[in-house]
Amino acid sequence: MTDAEYMNIWMRPERPARGPKPAYSRAQITEAAVRIADAEGLEAATMRRIAAEIGAGAMSLYRYVPSRDDLVDLVADRLMAEIDLEGIPSGDWRADLTRYAEGVRAMWLRHPWIATVHRSRTSFGPNQLLLIERLMGVLDAFVSIDENLSLMAILNGYVEGAAREEVSRAEELRRSGLSESEWMARSGPRIHQLLESGEYPIFRKIVMEARQPHLSRDDQFRYGLERVLDCIAAALPSTAEPPVAAHREGQQDRDD
Amino acid sequence: MTDAEYMNIWMRPERPARGPKPAYSRAQITEAAVRIADAEGLEAATMRRIAAEIGAGAMSLYRYVPSRDDLVDLVADRLMAEIDLEGIPSGDWRADLTRYAEGVRAMWLRHPWIATVHRSRTSFGPNQLLLIERLMGVLDAFVSIDENLSLMAILNGYVEGAAREEVSRAEELRRSGLSESEWMARSGPRIHQLLESGEYPIFRKIVMEARQPHLSRDDQFRYGLERVLDCIAAALPSTAEPPVAAHREGQQDRDD
DNA sequence: CATAACCGCGTACAACGTACCCAGTGGAGG
DNA sequence: CCTCCACTGGGTACGTTGTACGCGGTTATG
């Protein structure tokens, strides 16, 4: 009855009124968890391991955080803070959304284990809220809130999906403890078997393309992103045209 | 050294050559796991619980599956089989992609816990491969494989992102064991505090809209989906126009 | 029919999150 | 100043998890 009344970590005050000074802090614990997760994956960031990292006893963490799940909430929100939103919205919606998208992707690549934290654990943190506020602010002047939500769902879906895709391979390698070449050697037989079966002609095309990619991963991401932004542009009123045509420099219109 | 040479579950044969007839099967175990996950979430589908469900001893499962993670691979692939791909590709790409998207979303809503299984655990299963083959086949005649991958990344990102969003609330409620009204009562103070602070004007708009939604969730999804399909249409050569204009019946062109 | 390869599964263990308890500490009230 | 008690860090212990190991029984193959 004393703890259950707090819905989530954001409602619970960090520091109480009286008593001795705490030796650690939520921020410090969160930082340690991120450090361990970066090095060995989120599943390695156990309560004991995190406590050891900051030189505390395992149970001491529970003075700062009610459960490991809540700690993961803190970690997830901490990651959101890495996305640079300085000056967004700037008035140039296309530049803003591009910067946002690349910022999110870069953060995912720095912390691939974010793929293993669930969306429901991400809500209502201060950095998460700030991000929503800034991102939704980009198109707020041009479209209704429904429209805005719909468009940002497309953008976020693309960005997160692409990041997930890129990151899943890396995570699989890390978990299995294999190197890229070892993994290829192990998967070779299966892939070969699939290709030889002749049942998967398109899968064959994908594998061939993957062996000799036309574009770097960065460029693949940017290419798809431009498409999504074109899609958003088509949904905007003409008043939303950016002041100067200084973007889309590296990318020209598609024509097969 | 005897097991480690198999990269994943799909390379390992289910049944060996000699010995007594197995009493169970991978399919049966997988089905039991899905049943438990549907009822109580994936985290409730422990090895002991699954074994009990089919009337086996806990360790018996390891005769069929090398680890729980591999069992989750089987489960993930089993879910893919629920997506109806009959007659896809049909020649009408827009109808095909619409049916695919709604099939994926429906599957997510039936099995919300799919949000907790990671992408890297999903690769190379037979149903997964069939799905790739069929889905990529829809636009294969019209665009290059790179272009196709790029467009499907946008579509899949939208579909999966939207499904994740819808499902996360439901999962949070289930995990906390609260009813919708209890949850609202618990979260009320936090949301109220955020709204009152005045720092989050757009978040306020979102909350207001969520209280009185203009569109049902189904319609919200379809609305965004139509946008994504329009985006794809713009990337296709004119030869890809569908034979008849019998779709998009409930949706008319956007004009603000 | 002997044998080796398989079966189901009971026991056991390490690692996890965390409940509970304790002794020590330091600001508030006298 | 002292006293008090809400707080602190953290050791011990428990229930649950995945799963290694080994047993005794079963069956296709030689």
Coordinates of C-alpha atoms in Angstrom, one line a residue, chain A residues 136-248:
Chain A
M136 CA 5.1 17.4 -33.2
G137 CA 5.9 21.1 -33.2
V138 CA 7.5 20.8 -36.6
L139 CA 4.3 20.4 -38.5
D140 CA 1.9 21.8 -35.9
A141 CA 1.4 25.0 -37.8
F142 CA 0.5 23.3 -41.1
V143 CA -1.8 20.4 -40.3
S144 CA -4.3 19.2 -37.7
I145 CA -3.2 17.2 -34.7
D146 CA -4.7 14.0 -36.3
E147 CA -2.9 14.6 -39.5
N148 CA 0.3 15.3 -37.6
L149 CA 0.0 12.1 -35.6
S150 CA -0.6 10.2 -38.8
L151 CA 2.4 11.6 -40.6
M152 CA 4.7 11.2 -37.6
A153 CA 3.5 7.6 -37.3
I154 CA 4.8 7.0 -40.8
L155 CA 8.1 8.8 -40.2
N156 CA 8.7 7.1 -36.8
G157 CA 7.7 3.8 -38.2
Y158 CA 10.2 4.1 -41.0
V159 CA 13.0 5.3 -38.8
E160 CA 12.5 2.8 -36.0
G161 CA 11.9 -0.1 -38.4
A162 CA 15.0 0.7 -40.4
A163 CA 17.0 1.1 -37.2
R164 CA 15.7 -2.2 -35.8
E165 CA 16.6 -3.9 -39.0
E166 CA 20.2 -2.6 -39.0
V167 CA 20.6 -3.4 -35.3
S168 CA 19.2 -6.9 -35.2
R169 CA 22.1 -8.3 -37.1
A170 CA 24.6 -6.7 -34.8
E171 CA 22.8 -7.9 -31.7
E172 CA 22.5 -11.4 -33.0
L173 CA 26.3 -11.5 -33.6
R174 CA 27.0 -10.1 -30.2
R175 CA 24.6 -12.6 -28.5
S176 CA 26.1 -15.6 -30.3
G177 CA 29.6 -14.3 -29.6
L178 CA 30.5 -15.0 -33.3
S179 CA 32.4 -12.8 -35.6
E180 CA 30.9 -11.7 -38.9
S181 CA 32.9 -14.2 -40.9
E182 CA 32.1 -17.0 -38.4
W183 CA 28.5 -16.2 -38.7
M184 CA 28.6 -16.3 -42.5
A185 CA 30.3 -19.7 -42.4
R186 CA 27.7 -21.0 -40.0
S187 CA 24.7 -19.6 -41.9
G188 CA 26.2 -20.5 -45.3
P189 CA 24.7 -24.0 -45.5
R190 CA 21.2 -22.9 -44.6
I191 CA 21.3 -20.0 -47.0
H192 CA 22.8 -22.2 -49.7
Q193 CA 20.1 -24.8 -49.1
L194 CA 17.4 -22.2 -49.5
L195 CA 18.9 -20.7 -52.6
E196 CA 19.4 -24.2 -54.2
S197 CA 15.8 -25.2 -53.5
G198 CA 14.7 -22.8 -56.1
E199 CA 11.5 -22.0 -54.1
Y200 CA 12.7 -18.5 -53.2
P201 CA 13.6 -16.6 -56.3
I202 CA 13.1 -13.2 -54.7
F203 CA 15.0 -14.1 -51.6
R204 CA 17.8 -15.1 -53.9
K205 CA 17.7 -11.6 -55.5
I206 CA 17.9 -10.0 -52.0
V207 CA 20.9 -12.1 -51.0
M208 CA 22.7 -11.3 -54.3
E209 CA 22.0 -7.6 -53.8
A210 CA 23.1 -7.8 -50.2
R211 CA 26.4 -9.3 -51.3
Q212 CA 27.1 -6.3 -53.7
P213 CA 25.1 -3.4 -52.3
H214 CA 24.7 -0.4 -54.6
L215 CA 24.3 1.9 -51.7
S216 CA 25.9 2.1 -48.2
R217 CA 23.7 1.6 -45.3
D218 CA 23.7 5.3 -44.6
D219 CA 22.6 6.1 -48.1
Q220 CA 20.0 3.4 -48.1
F221 CA 18.5 4.9 -45.0
R222 CA 18.7 8.4 -46.4
Y223 CA 17.1 7.3 -49.7
G224 CA 14.1 5.8 -47.9
L225 CA 13.9 8.8 -45.7
E226 CA 13.7 11.2 -48.6
R227 CA 10.8 9.1 -49.9
V228 CA 9.0 9.4 -46.6
L229 CA 9.6 13.1 -46.5
D230 CA 8.2 13.4 -50.1
C231 CA 5.2 11.6 -48.8
I232 CA 4.8 14.0 -46.0
A233 CA 5.3 17.0 -48.4
A234 CA 2.4 15.8 -50.5
A235 CA 0.2 15.9 -47.5
L236 CA 1.1 19.4 -46.5
P237 CA -0.6 22.6 -47.8
S238 CA 1.5 24.7 -50.2
T239 CA 2.2 27.3 -47.5
A240 CA 4.5 24.8 -45.9
E241 CA 7.2 25.0 -48.6
P242 CA 10.6 25.7 -47.1
P243 CA 12.0 29.2 -47.5
V244 CA 15.0 28.1 -49.6
A245 CA 15.7 24.9 -51.6
A246 CA 19.0 24.2 -49.9
H247 CA 18.3 20.6 -49.0
R248 CA 18.1 17.3 -50.8

